[in-house]
PDB file of C-alpha atoms and ligand atoms in Angstrom:
ATOM      1  CA  UNK A  47      92.716 105.930 125.186  1.00 76.00           C
ATOM      2  CA  UNK A  48      92.144 102.817 122.968  1.00 90.00           C
ATOM      3  CA  UNK A  49      95.764 101.607 121.978  1.00 96.00           C
ATOM      4  CA  UNK A  50      95.943 101.329 118.523  1.00 97.00           C
ATOM      5  CA  UNK A  51      98.095  98.174 118.078  1.00 98.00           C
ATOM      6  CA  UNK A  52      96.883  95.972 120.689  1.00 97.00           C
ATOM      7  CA  UNK A  53      97.778  92.095 120.190  1.00 96.00           C
ATOM      8  CA  UNK A  54      99.615  93.038 117.141  1.00 98.00           C
ATOM      9  CA  UNK A  55     103.309  91.843 116.721  1.00 98.00           C
ATOM     10  CA  UNK A  56     105.713  94.260 114.735  1.00 98.00           C
ATOM     11  CA  UNK A  57     108.816  93.762 113.165  1.00 98.00           C
ATOM     12  CA  UNK A  58     111.252  96.970 112.867  1.00 98.00           C
ATOM     13  CA  UNK A  59     114.336  96.619 110.987  1.00 99.00           C
ATOM     14  CA  UNK A  60     116.967  98.957 111.785  1.00 98.00           C
ATOM     15  CA  UNK A  61     115.361  99.769 115.060  1.00 98.00           C
ATOM     16  CA  UNK A  62     118.521  99.569 117.419  1.00 98.00           C
ATOM     17  CA  UNK A  63     118.621 103.632 116.697  1.00 98.00           C
ATOM     18  CA  UNK A  64     117.306 106.555 114.689  1.00 98.00           C
ATOM     19  CA  UNK A  65     113.996 106.358 113.304  1.00 98.00           C
ATOM     20  CA  UNK A  66     113.354 102.765 113.856  1.00 98.00           C
ATOM     21  CA  UNK A  67     114.077 102.978 117.713  1.00 98.00           C
ATOM     22  CA  UNK A  68     111.404 106.040 117.627  1.00 98.00           C
ATOM     23  CA  UNK A  69     109.002 103.677 115.865  1.00 98.00           C
ATOM     24  CA  UNK A  70     109.641 100.693 117.787  1.00 98.00           C
ATOM     25  CA  UNK A  71     108.755 102.778 121.063  1.00 98.00           C
ATOM     26  CA  UNK A  72     105.879 104.212 120.013  1.00 98.00           C
ATOM     27  CA  UNK A  73     104.518 100.850 118.594  1.00 98.00           C
ATOM     28  CA  UNK A  74     104.919  99.601 121.917  1.00 98.00           C
ATOM     29  CA  UNK A  75     103.214 102.341 123.607  1.00 98.00           C
ATOM     30  CA  UNK A  76     100.433 101.476 121.109  1.00 98.00           C
ATOM     31  CA  UNK A  77     100.188  98.062 122.554  1.00 97.00           C
ATOM     32  CA  UNK A  78     102.190  95.843 119.766  1.00 98.00           C
ATOM     33  CA  UNK A  79     105.075  93.047 121.049  1.00 98.00           C
ATOM     34  CA  UNK A  80     107.959  94.582 119.290  1.00 98.00           C
ATOM     35  CA  UNK A  81     110.918  92.561 117.650  1.00 98.00           C
ATOM     36  CA  UNK A  82     114.181  95.024 116.955  1.00 98.00           C
ATOM     37  CA  UNK A  83     115.795  93.452 114.009  1.00 98.00           C
ATOM     38  CA  UNK A  84     119.520  95.217 113.655  1.00 98.00           C
ATOM     39  CA  UNK A  85     122.861  94.229 112.951  1.00 98.00           C
ATOM     40  CA  UNK A  86     123.972  96.760 115.823  1.00 98.00           C
ATOM     41  CA  UNK A  87     123.068  96.250 119.505  1.00 98.00           C
ATOM     42  CA  UNK A  88     119.597  96.904 120.131  1.00 98.00           C
ATOM     43  CA  UNK A  89     119.178  95.492 123.636  1.00 98.00           C
ATOM     44  CA  UNK A  90     118.996  99.049 125.110  1.00 98.00           C
ATOM     45  CA  UNK A  91     115.899  99.772 122.938  1.00 98.00           C
ATOM     46  CA  UNK A  92     114.367  96.704 124.150  1.00 98.00           C
ATOM     47  CA  UNK A  93     115.059  97.610 127.832  1.00 98.00           C
ATOM     48  CA  UNK A  94     113.318 100.960 127.381  1.00 97.00           C
ATOM     49  CA  UNK A  95     110.495  99.066 126.003  1.00 98.00           C
ATOM     50  CA  UNK A  96     110.514  96.598 128.579  1.00 97.00           C
ATOM     51  CA  UNK A  97     110.473  99.692 131.321  1.00 96.00           C
ATOM     52  CA  UNK A  98     107.092 100.855 129.899  1.00 93.00           C
ATOM     53  CA  UNK A  99     105.629  96.965 130.517  1.00 94.00           C
ATOM     54  CA  UNK A 100     106.084  96.119 126.970  1.00 94.00           C
ATOM     55  CA  UNK A 101     107.107  93.112 125.162  1.00 97.00           C
ATOM     56  CA  UNK A 102     110.137  93.278 123.237  1.00 98.00           C
ATOM     57  CA  UNK A 103     112.774  91.016 121.596  1.00 98.00           C
ATOM     58  CA  UNK A 104     116.285  91.793 119.815  1.00 98.00           C
ATOM     59  CA  UNK A 105     117.546  89.952 117.002  1.00 98.00           C
ATOM     60  CA  UNK A 106     120.710  90.587 115.614  1.00 98.00           C
ATOM     61  CA  UNK A 107     120.799  90.124 111.600  1.00 98.00           C
ATOM     62  CA  UNK A 108     122.073  91.522 108.634  1.00 98.00           C
ATOM     63  CA  UNK A 109     118.934  92.192 106.659  1.00 98.00           C
ATOM     64  CA  UNK A 110     120.837  92.152 103.325  1.00 98.00           C
ATOM     65  CA  UNK A 111     121.743  88.509 103.889  1.00 98.00           C
ATOM     66  CA  UNK A 112     119.740  85.786 102.785  1.00 98.00           C
ATOM     67  CA  UNK A 113     120.891  83.303 105.099  1.00 98.00           C
ATOM     68  CA  UNK A 114     120.671  85.291 108.184  1.00 98.00           C
ATOM     69  CA  UNK A 115     117.070  86.961 107.404  1.00 98.00           C
ATOM     70  CA  UNK A 116     115.995  82.720 106.841  1.00 98.00           C
ATOM     71  CA  UNK A 117     117.414  82.446 110.411  1.00 98.00           C
ATOM     72  CA  UNK A 118     115.746  85.251 111.819  1.00 98.00           C
ATOM     73  CA  UNK A 119     112.467  84.408 110.646  1.00 98.00           C
ATOM     74  CA  UNK A 120     112.259  81.189 112.205  1.00 98.00           C
ATOM     75  CA  UNK A 121     113.605  82.716 115.567  1.00 98.00           C
ATOM     76  CA  UNK A 122     110.829  85.514 115.460  1.00 98.00           C
ATOM     77  CA  UNK A 123     108.136  83.015 114.864  1.00 97.00           C
ATOM     78  CA  UNK A 124     109.477  80.854 117.764  1.00 98.00           C
ATOM     79  CA  UNK A 125     109.566  83.853 120.197  1.00 97.00           C
ATOM     80  CA  UNK A 126     106.760  86.138 119.260  1.00 97.00           C
ATOM     81  CA  UNK A 127     104.637  83.659 117.312  1.00 97.00           C
ATOM     82  CA  UNK A 128     103.869  85.819 114.083  1.00 98.00           C
ATOM     83  CA  UNK A 129     104.616  89.086 112.223  1.00 98.00           C
ATOM     84  CA  UNK A 130     101.429  91.100 111.980  1.00 98.00           C
ATOM     85  CA  UNK A 131     103.720  94.531 110.838  1.00 99.00           C
ATOM     86  CA  UNK A 132     106.779  94.951 109.066  1.00 99.00           C
ATOM     87  CA  UNK A 133     108.303  98.140 109.091  1.00 99.00           C
ATOM     88  CA  UNK A 134     111.321  98.187 106.439  1.00 99.00           C
ATOM     89  CA  UNK A 135     113.449 100.707 108.201  1.00 98.00           C
ATOM     90  CA  UNK A 136     117.119  99.663 107.897  1.00 98.00           C
ATOM     91  CA  UNK A 137     119.409 101.805 105.581  1.00 98.00           C
ATOM     92  CA  UNK A 138     122.418 103.725 105.414  1.00 98.00           C
ATOM     93  CA  UNK A 139     122.919 107.140 103.261  1.00 98.00           C
ATOM     94  CA  UNK A 140     126.567 107.512 102.509  1.00 97.00           C
ATOM     95  CA  UNK A 141     127.290 110.770 100.267  1.00 97.00           C
ATOM     96  CA  UNK A 142     129.333 110.443  97.345  1.00 97.00           C
ATOM     97  CA  UNK A 143     129.803 112.154  94.365  1.00 98.00           C
ATOM     98  CA  UNK A 144     129.047 109.785  91.253  1.00 98.00           C
ATOM     99  CA  UNK A 145     132.384 109.643  89.858  1.00 98.00           C
ATOM    100  CA  UNK A 146     133.707 108.152  93.241  1.00 98.00           C
ATOM    101  CA  UNK A 147     130.940 105.679  93.802  1.00 98.00           C
ATOM    102  CA  UNK A 148     132.450 102.229  92.809  1.00 98.00           C
ATOM    103  CA  UNK A 149     130.351  99.527  91.873  1.00 98.00           C
ATOM    104  CA  UNK A 150     130.960  97.746  94.811  1.00 98.00           C
ATOM    105  CA  UNK A 151     129.742 100.659  96.785  1.00 98.00           C
ATOM    106  CA  UNK A 152     126.115 100.364  94.340  1.00 98.00           C
ATOM    107  CA  UNK A 153     125.414  96.987  94.880  1.00 98.00           C
ATOM    108  CA  UNK A 154     126.153  97.246  98.815  1.00 98.00           C
ATOM    109  CA  UNK A 155     123.780 100.228  99.170  1.00 98.00           C
ATOM    110  CA  UNK A 156     121.190  98.319  96.910  1.00 98.00           C
ATOM    111  CA  UNK A 157     121.924  94.920  99.322  1.00 98.00           C
ATOM    112  CA  UNK A 158     121.132  97.025 102.374  1.00 98.00           C
ATOM    113  CA  UNK A 159     118.257  99.431 101.142  1.00 98.00           C
ATOM    114  CA  UNK A 160     116.550  97.703  98.508  1.00 99.00           C
ATOM    115  CA  UNK A 161     117.368  93.734  98.966  1.00 99.00           C
ATOM    116  CA  UNK A 162     116.925  93.950 102.695  1.00 99.00           C
ATOM    117  CA  UNK A 163     113.261  95.008 101.882  1.00 99.00           C
ATOM    118  CA  UNK A 164     112.409  92.480  99.417  1.00 98.00           C
ATOM    119  CA  UNK A 165     114.139  89.713 101.625  1.00 99.00           C
ATOM    120  CA  UNK A 166     112.119  90.518 105.068  1.00 99.00           C
ATOM    121  CA  UNK A 167     108.711  91.090 103.013  1.00 98.00           C
ATOM    122  CA  UNK A 168     109.448  87.476 101.234  1.00 98.00           C
ATOM    123  CA  UNK A 169     110.153  86.167 104.848  1.00 98.00           C
ATOM    124  CA  UNK A 170     106.654  87.379 106.461  1.00 98.00           C
ATOM    125  CA  UNK A 171     104.446  87.771 103.955  1.00 98.00           C
ATOM    126  CA  UNK A 172     103.041  84.129 103.598  1.00 98.00           C
ATOM    127  CA  UNK A 173     102.006  84.372 107.124  1.00 98.00           C
ATOM    128  CA  UNK A 174      99.967  87.793 106.648  1.00 98.00           C
ATOM    129  CA  UNK A 175      98.271  85.965 103.701  1.00 98.00           C
ATOM    130  CA  UNK A 176      97.208  82.845 105.905  1.00 98.00           C
ATOM    131  CA  UNK A 177      95.837  85.125 108.674  1.00 98.00           C
ATOM    132  CA  UNK A 178      94.579  87.520 106.015  1.00 98.00           C
ATOM    133  CA  UNK A 179      95.831  90.543 107.625  1.00 98.00           C
ATOM    134  CA  UNK A 180      99.111  92.554 107.430  1.00 98.00           C
ATOM    135  CA  UNK A 181     101.042  95.602 107.091  1.00 99.00           C
ATOM    136  CA  UNK A 182     104.256  96.117 105.416  1.00 99.00           C
ATOM    137  CA  UNK A 183     105.703  99.945 105.724  1.00 99.00           C
ATOM    138  CA  UNK A 184     108.721 100.805 103.703  1.00 99.00           C
ATOM    139  CA  UNK A 185     111.077 103.551 104.386  1.00 99.00           C
ATOM    140  CA  UNK A 186     111.830 105.659 101.438  1.00 98.00           C
ATOM    141  CA  UNK A 187     112.718 109.239 101.437  1.00 98.00           C
ATOM    142  CA  UNK A 188     111.615 112.660 100.163  1.00 98.00           C
ATOM    143  CA  UNK A 189     115.035 112.803  98.648  1.00 97.00           C
ATOM    144  CA  UNK A 190     113.547 111.029  95.366  1.00 97.00           C
ATOM    145  CA  UNK A 191     111.712 114.232  94.450  1.00 97.00           C
ATOM    146  CA  UNK A 192     114.187 116.869  95.464  1.00 96.00           C
ATOM    147  CA  UNK A 193     117.428 118.107  93.523  1.00 94.00           C
ATOM    148  CA  UNK A 194     120.168 117.045  95.642  1.00 93.00           C
ATOM    149  CA  UNK A 195     123.871 116.198  94.889  1.00 95.00           C
ATOM    150  CA  UNK A 196     126.041 113.187  95.725  1.00 96.00           C
ATOM    151  CA  UNK A 197     123.260 110.998  96.084  1.00 97.00           C
ATOM    152  CA  UNK A 198     122.531 109.121  92.732  1.00 98.00           C
ATOM    153  CA  UNK A 199     123.145 105.457  94.626  1.00 98.00           C
ATOM    154  CA  UNK A 200     120.822 106.554  97.395  1.00 98.00           C
ATOM    155  CA  UNK A 201     118.061 108.124  95.220  1.00 98.00           C
ATOM    156  CA  UNK A 202     118.089 105.087  93.259  1.00 98.00           C
ATOM    157  CA  UNK A 203     117.555 102.757  96.041  1.00 98.00           C
ATOM    158  CA  UNK A 204     114.903 105.051  97.507  1.00 98.00           C
ATOM    159  CA  UNK A 205     113.148 105.113  94.158  1.00 98.00           C
ATOM    160  CA  UNK A 206     113.389 101.197  94.078  1.00 98.00           C
ATOM    161  CA  UNK A 207     111.827 101.525  97.717  1.00 99.00           C
ATOM    162  CA  UNK A 208     108.608 103.322  95.967  1.00 98.00           C
ATOM    163  CA  UNK A 209     108.499 101.134  92.914  1.00 98.00           C
ATOM    164  CA  UNK A 210     108.479  98.104  95.436  1.00 99.00           C
ATOM    165  CA  UNK A 211     105.592  99.512  97.602  1.00 99.00           C
ATOM    166  CA  UNK A 212     103.556 100.612  94.554  1.00 98.00           C
ATOM    167  CA  UNK A 213     103.541  96.903  92.938  1.00 98.00           C
ATOM    168  CA  UNK A 214     103.555  94.673  95.460  1.00 98.00           C
ATOM    169  CA  UNK A 215     100.284  96.605  96.914  1.00 98.00           C
ATOM    170  CA  UNK A 216      98.471  95.334  93.810  1.00 98.00           C
ATOM    171  CA  UNK A 217      99.342  91.728  94.530  1.00 98.00           C
ATOM    172  CA  UNK A 218      98.079  91.377  98.300  1.00 98.00           C
ATOM    173  CA  UNK A 219      95.402  93.702  98.528  1.00 98.00           C
ATOM    174  CA  UNK A 220      92.897  90.737  98.425  1.00 98.00           C
ATOM    175  CA  UNK A 221      94.264  89.124 101.167  1.00 98.00           C
ATOM    176  CA  UNK A 222      93.703  91.949 103.856  1.00 98.00           C
ATOM    177  CA  UNK A 223      97.685  93.264 103.803  1.00 98.00           C
ATOM    178  CA  UNK A 224      98.273  97.031 102.592  1.00 99.00           C
ATOM    179  CA  UNK A 225     102.055  97.973 101.596  1.00 99.00           C
ATOM    180  CA  UNK A 226     102.839 101.346 101.840  1.00 99.00           C
ATOM    181  CA  UNK A 227     105.864 103.982 102.183  1.00 99.00           C
ATOM    182  CA  UNK A 228     107.014 106.580 104.569  1.00 99.00           C
ATOM    183  CA  UNK A 229     109.311 109.402 103.216  1.00 98.00           C
ATOM    184  CA  UNK A 230     110.999 111.547 105.881  1.00 98.00           C
ATOM    185  CA  UNK A 231     112.698 114.847 105.237  1.00 98.00           C
ATOM    186  CA  UNK A 232     115.792 115.540 106.563  1.00 98.00           C
ATOM    187  CA  UNK A 233     115.704 113.855 110.021  1.00 98.00           C
ATOM    188  CA  UNK A 234     118.020 114.650 113.307  1.00 98.00           C
ATOM    189  CA  UNK A 235     119.474 111.218 113.898  1.00 98.00           C
ATOM    190  CA  UNK A 236     122.986 110.214 115.591  1.00 97.00           C
ATOM    191  CA  UNK A 237     123.761 108.984 111.524  1.00 97.00           C
ATOM    192  CA  UNK A 238     122.779 112.216 110.057  1.00 97.00           C
ATOM    193  CA  UNK A 239     124.423 114.534 112.550  1.00 97.00           C
ATOM    194  CA  UNK A 240     127.720 112.890 111.756  1.00 97.00           C
ATOM    195  CA  UNK A 241     127.643 113.145 108.556  1.00 96.00           C
ATOM    196  CA  UNK A 242     127.785 116.085 106.176  1.00 95.00           C
ATOM    197  CA  UNK A 243     123.847 116.382 106.336  1.00 96.00           C
ATOM    198  CA  UNK A 244     124.409 118.168 109.414  1.00 97.00           C
ATOM    199  CA  UNK A 245     125.615 121.179 107.618  1.00 96.00           C
ATOM    200  CA  UNK A 246     122.023 121.485 106.173  1.00 96.00           C
ATOM    201  CA  UNK A 247     120.145 121.472 109.881  1.00 97.00           C
ATOM    202  CA  UNK A 248     120.331 125.150 110.286  1.00 96.00           C
ATOM    203  CA  UNK A 249     119.502 126.018 106.988  1.00 96.00           C
ATOM    204  CA  UNK A 250     116.865 123.582 105.461  1.00 97.00           C
ATOM    205  CA  UNK A 251     113.838 124.021 107.633  1.00 97.00           C
ATOM    206  CA  UNK A 252     113.950 127.544 107.158  1.00 97.00           C
ATOM    207  CA  UNK A 253     114.309 127.496 103.016  1.00 97.00           C
ATOM    208  CA  UNK A 254     112.693 124.282 102.107  1.00 97.00           C
ATOM    209  CA  UNK A 255     109.950 122.986 104.539  1.00 98.00           C
ATOM    210  CA  UNK A 256     106.743 124.924 105.446  1.00 98.00           C
ATOM    211  CA  UNK A 257     107.169 123.899 109.105  1.00 98.00           C
ATOM    212  CA  UNK A 258     110.543 125.565 110.034  1.00 98.00           C
ATOM    213  CA  UNK A 259     111.777 123.216 112.664  1.00 98.00           C
ATOM    214  CA  UNK A 260     114.201 120.267 112.302  1.00 98.00           C
ATOM    215  CA  UNK A 261     112.538 116.883 111.941  1.00 98.00           C
ATOM    216  CA  UNK A 262     112.891 114.485 114.779  1.00 98.00           C
ATOM    217  CA  UNK A 263     112.775 110.550 114.677  1.00 98.00           C
ATOM    218  CA  UNK A 264     109.389 111.067 116.626  1.00 98.00           C
ATOM    219  CA  UNK A 265     108.050 113.225 113.823  1.00 98.00           C
ATOM    220  CA  UNK A 266     107.657 109.867 111.736  1.00 98.00           C
ATOM    221  CA  UNK A 267     105.872 107.798 114.316  1.00 99.00           C
ATOM    222  CA  UNK A 268     102.329 109.255 113.893  1.00 98.00           C
ATOM    223  CA  UNK A 269     102.322 108.272 110.334  1.00 98.00           C
ATOM    224  CA  UNK A 270     103.973 104.742 111.153  1.00 99.00           C
ATOM    225  CA  UNK A 271     101.237 104.039 113.733  1.00 98.00           C
ATOM    226  CA  UNK A 272      98.285 105.355 111.388  1.00 98.00           C
ATOM    227  CA  UNK A 273      99.624 103.290 108.127  1.00 99.00           C
ATOM    228  CA  UNK A 274      99.971  99.881 110.626  1.00 99.00           C
ATOM    229  CA  UNK A 275      96.347 100.601 112.461  1.00 98.00           C
ATOM    230  CA  UNK A 276      92.893  99.533 111.279  1.00 98.00           C
ATOM    231  CA  UNK A 277      92.323 102.891 110.276  1.00 98.00           C
ATOM    232  CA  UNK A 278      94.534 102.708 107.293  1.00 98.00           C
ATOM    233  CA  UNK A 279      92.778  99.398 106.168  1.00 98.00           C
ATOM    234  CA  UNK A 280      92.120 101.022 102.887  1.00 98.00           C
ATOM    235  CA  UNK A 281      95.404 102.760 101.983  1.00 98.00           C
ATOM    236  CA  UNK A 282      97.839 101.082 100.062  1.00 99.00           C
ATOM    237  CA  UNK A 283     100.359 101.535  97.537  1.00 98.00           C
ATOM    238  CA  UNK A 284     100.835 105.010  98.630  1.00 98.00           C
ATOM    239  CA  UNK A 285     103.883 106.966  99.864  1.00 98.00           C
ATOM    240  CA  UNK A 286     103.290 109.395 102.223  1.00 98.00           C
ATOM    241  CA  UNK A 287     105.869 111.991 102.634  1.00 98.00           C
ATOM    242  CA  UNK A 288     106.495 113.275 106.454  1.00 98.00           C
ATOM    243  CA  UNK A 289     108.559 115.959 105.856  1.00 98.00           C
ATOM    244  CA  UNK A 290     107.198 119.499 107.049  1.00 98.00           C
ATOM    245  CA  UNK A 291     106.024 120.141 103.723  1.00 98.00           C
ATOM    246  CA  UNK A 292     109.230 119.947 101.472  1.00 97.00           C
ATOM    247  CA  UNK A 293     107.315 118.133  98.625  1.00 96.00           C
ATOM    248  CA  UNK A 294     103.895 118.024  97.581  1.00 91.00           C
ATOM    249  CA  UNK A 295     102.508 115.340  95.533  1.00 82.00           C
TER     250      UNK A 295
HETATM  251  N1  LIG B 229     117.771 110.586 108.657  1.00 85.57           N
HETATM  252  C1  LIG B 229     117.268 111.072 107.748  1.00 85.57           C
HETATM  253  O1  LIG B 229     117.364 112.131 107.575  1.00 85.57           O
HETATM  254  C2  LIG B 229     116.570 110.050 106.828  1.00 85.57           C
HETATM  255  C3  LIG B 229     115.928 110.832 105.800  1.00 85.57           C
HETATM  256  C4  LIG B 229     114.825 110.176 104.766  1.00 85.57           C
HETATM  257  C5  LIG B 229     114.807 108.990 105.059  1.00 85.57           C
HETATM  258  N2  LIG B 229     115.599 107.997 106.170  1.00 85.57           N
HETATM  259  C6  LIG B 229     115.504 106.633 106.116  1.00 85.57           C
HETATM  260  O2  LIG B 229     114.894 106.123 106.942  1.00 85.57           O
HETATM  261  C7  LIG B 229     115.693 104.867 107.621  1.00 85.57           C
HETATM  262  C8  LIG B 229     116.298 105.158 108.883  1.00 85.57           C
HETATM  263  O3  LIG B 229     117.406 106.128 108.716  1.00 85.57           O
HETATM  264  P1  LIG B 229     117.861 106.386 110.262  1.00 85.57           P
HETATM  265  O4  LIG B 229     118.262 108.150 109.879  1.00 85.57           O
HETATM  266  O5  LIG B 229     116.965 106.205 111.397  1.00 85.57           O
HETATM  267  O6  LIG B 229     119.484 105.956 110.455  1.00 85.57           O
HETATM  268  P2  LIG B 229     120.212 105.151 111.534  1.00 85.57           P
HETATM  269  O7  LIG B 229     121.788 105.088 110.649  1.00 85.57           O
HETATM  270  O8  LIG B 229     119.827 106.207 112.595  1.00 85.57           O
HETATM  271  O9  LIG B 229     119.395 103.944 111.696  1.00 85.57           O
HETATM  272  C9  LIG B 229     119.510 102.878 110.848  1.00 85.57           C
HETATM  273  C10 LIG B 229     119.824 101.430 111.715  1.00 85.57           C
HETATM  274  O10 LIG B 229     119.762 100.533 110.554  1.00 85.57           O
HETATM  275  C11 LIG B 229     120.713  99.449 111.019  1.00 85.57           C
HETATM  276  N3  LIG B 229     121.343  99.043 109.789  1.00 85.57           N
HETATM  277  C12 LIG B 229     122.071  99.269 109.159  1.00 85.57           C
HETATM  278  N4  LIG B 229     122.478  98.407 107.764  1.00 85.57           N
HETATM  279  C13 LIG B 229     121.808  97.181 108.403  1.00 85.57           C
HETATM  280  C14 LIG B 229     121.746  95.933 108.100  1.00 85.57           C
HETATM  281  N5  LIG B 229     122.178  95.747 106.968  1.00 85.57           N
HETATM  282  N6  LIG B 229     121.051  94.879 108.673  1.00 85.57           N
HETATM  283  C15 LIG B 229     120.246  95.338 109.874  1.00 85.57           C
HETATM  284  N7  LIG B 229     120.299  96.390 110.329  1.00 85.57           N
HETATM  285  C16 LIG B 229     121.280  97.704 109.737  1.00 85.57           C
HETATM  286  C17 LIG B 229     121.859 100.129 111.765  1.00 85.57           C
HETATM  287  O11 LIG B 229     122.909  99.590 112.539  1.00 85.57           O
HETATM  288  C18 LIG B 229     121.095 101.515 112.351  1.00 85.57           C
HETATM  289  O12 LIG B 229     120.531 100.890 113.639  1.00 85.57           O
HETATM  290  C19 LIG B 229     116.783 104.496 106.234  1.00 85.57           C
HETATM  291  O13 LIG B 229     116.155 103.679 105.533  1.00 85.57           O
HETATM  292  C20 LIG B 229     117.176 105.836 105.581  1.00 85.57           C
HETATM  293  O14 LIG B 229     117.403 105.823 104.527  1.00 85.57           O
HETATM  294  C21 LIG B 229     116.239 108.516 106.860  1.00 85.57           C
END
């Protein structure tokens, strides 16, 4: 079978675990060289990719920090040559009632979930423009369309991810660059399993989804490959819900 991402270099933020890890492994299987970017240790994900016979490097970086991202950009170009596909996946999703969210908490979640997408895209867009080919894929969430409590700060960041996707796509389409977003539903990852969200694992698939099973990180990988591939060359500015049928738009 033809591999869909042969000869591409993909950077995936937050790829040491969860959804980012699943996308990194799937991209490697599709032939891409992979940069695992994470504040946490990504060496074991790299080792898994090497066992597949594919190329991967781990870069430790806080993607909300401008100086670290600038250093990372130089390192990635030195080691992997370029970035064709950027998956802005790193994010946090702590629950808190609005009254308990401090201004410091509010700013920190925006730094990690929103500023990171801005900084990483800034760092790699110029190269994509020069080569007149590029893919930017931003992780948002279906919570944007749902009634959900204790998530004012998080939902606001995920709305910003959608706005960023839509607005940027208009400026870069003529350079062969597409910018799209993926909106997962409730996904079982180590982080969600260890949060109050785990309390919804049994109930939500049967009550809110059309497909009555819990979403796994691997469920996101087909959409991530498609949007990164040449098959999706004429799709941009879109947000694709991959949530078992929770929202329709
Ligand atoms: N899990 C869900 O139910 C769910 C649902 C909808 C959307 N999402 C979105 O998907 C994305 C991934 O979520 P996940 O569930 O896989 O999370 P996760 O916690 O399993 O993985 C996130 C990764 O991001 C890394 N990270 C966090 N802050 C970072 C920083 N400043 N710099 C670099 N790396 C950083 C973490 O170390 C971690 O490895 C997030 O953007 C999240 O908002 C998740």
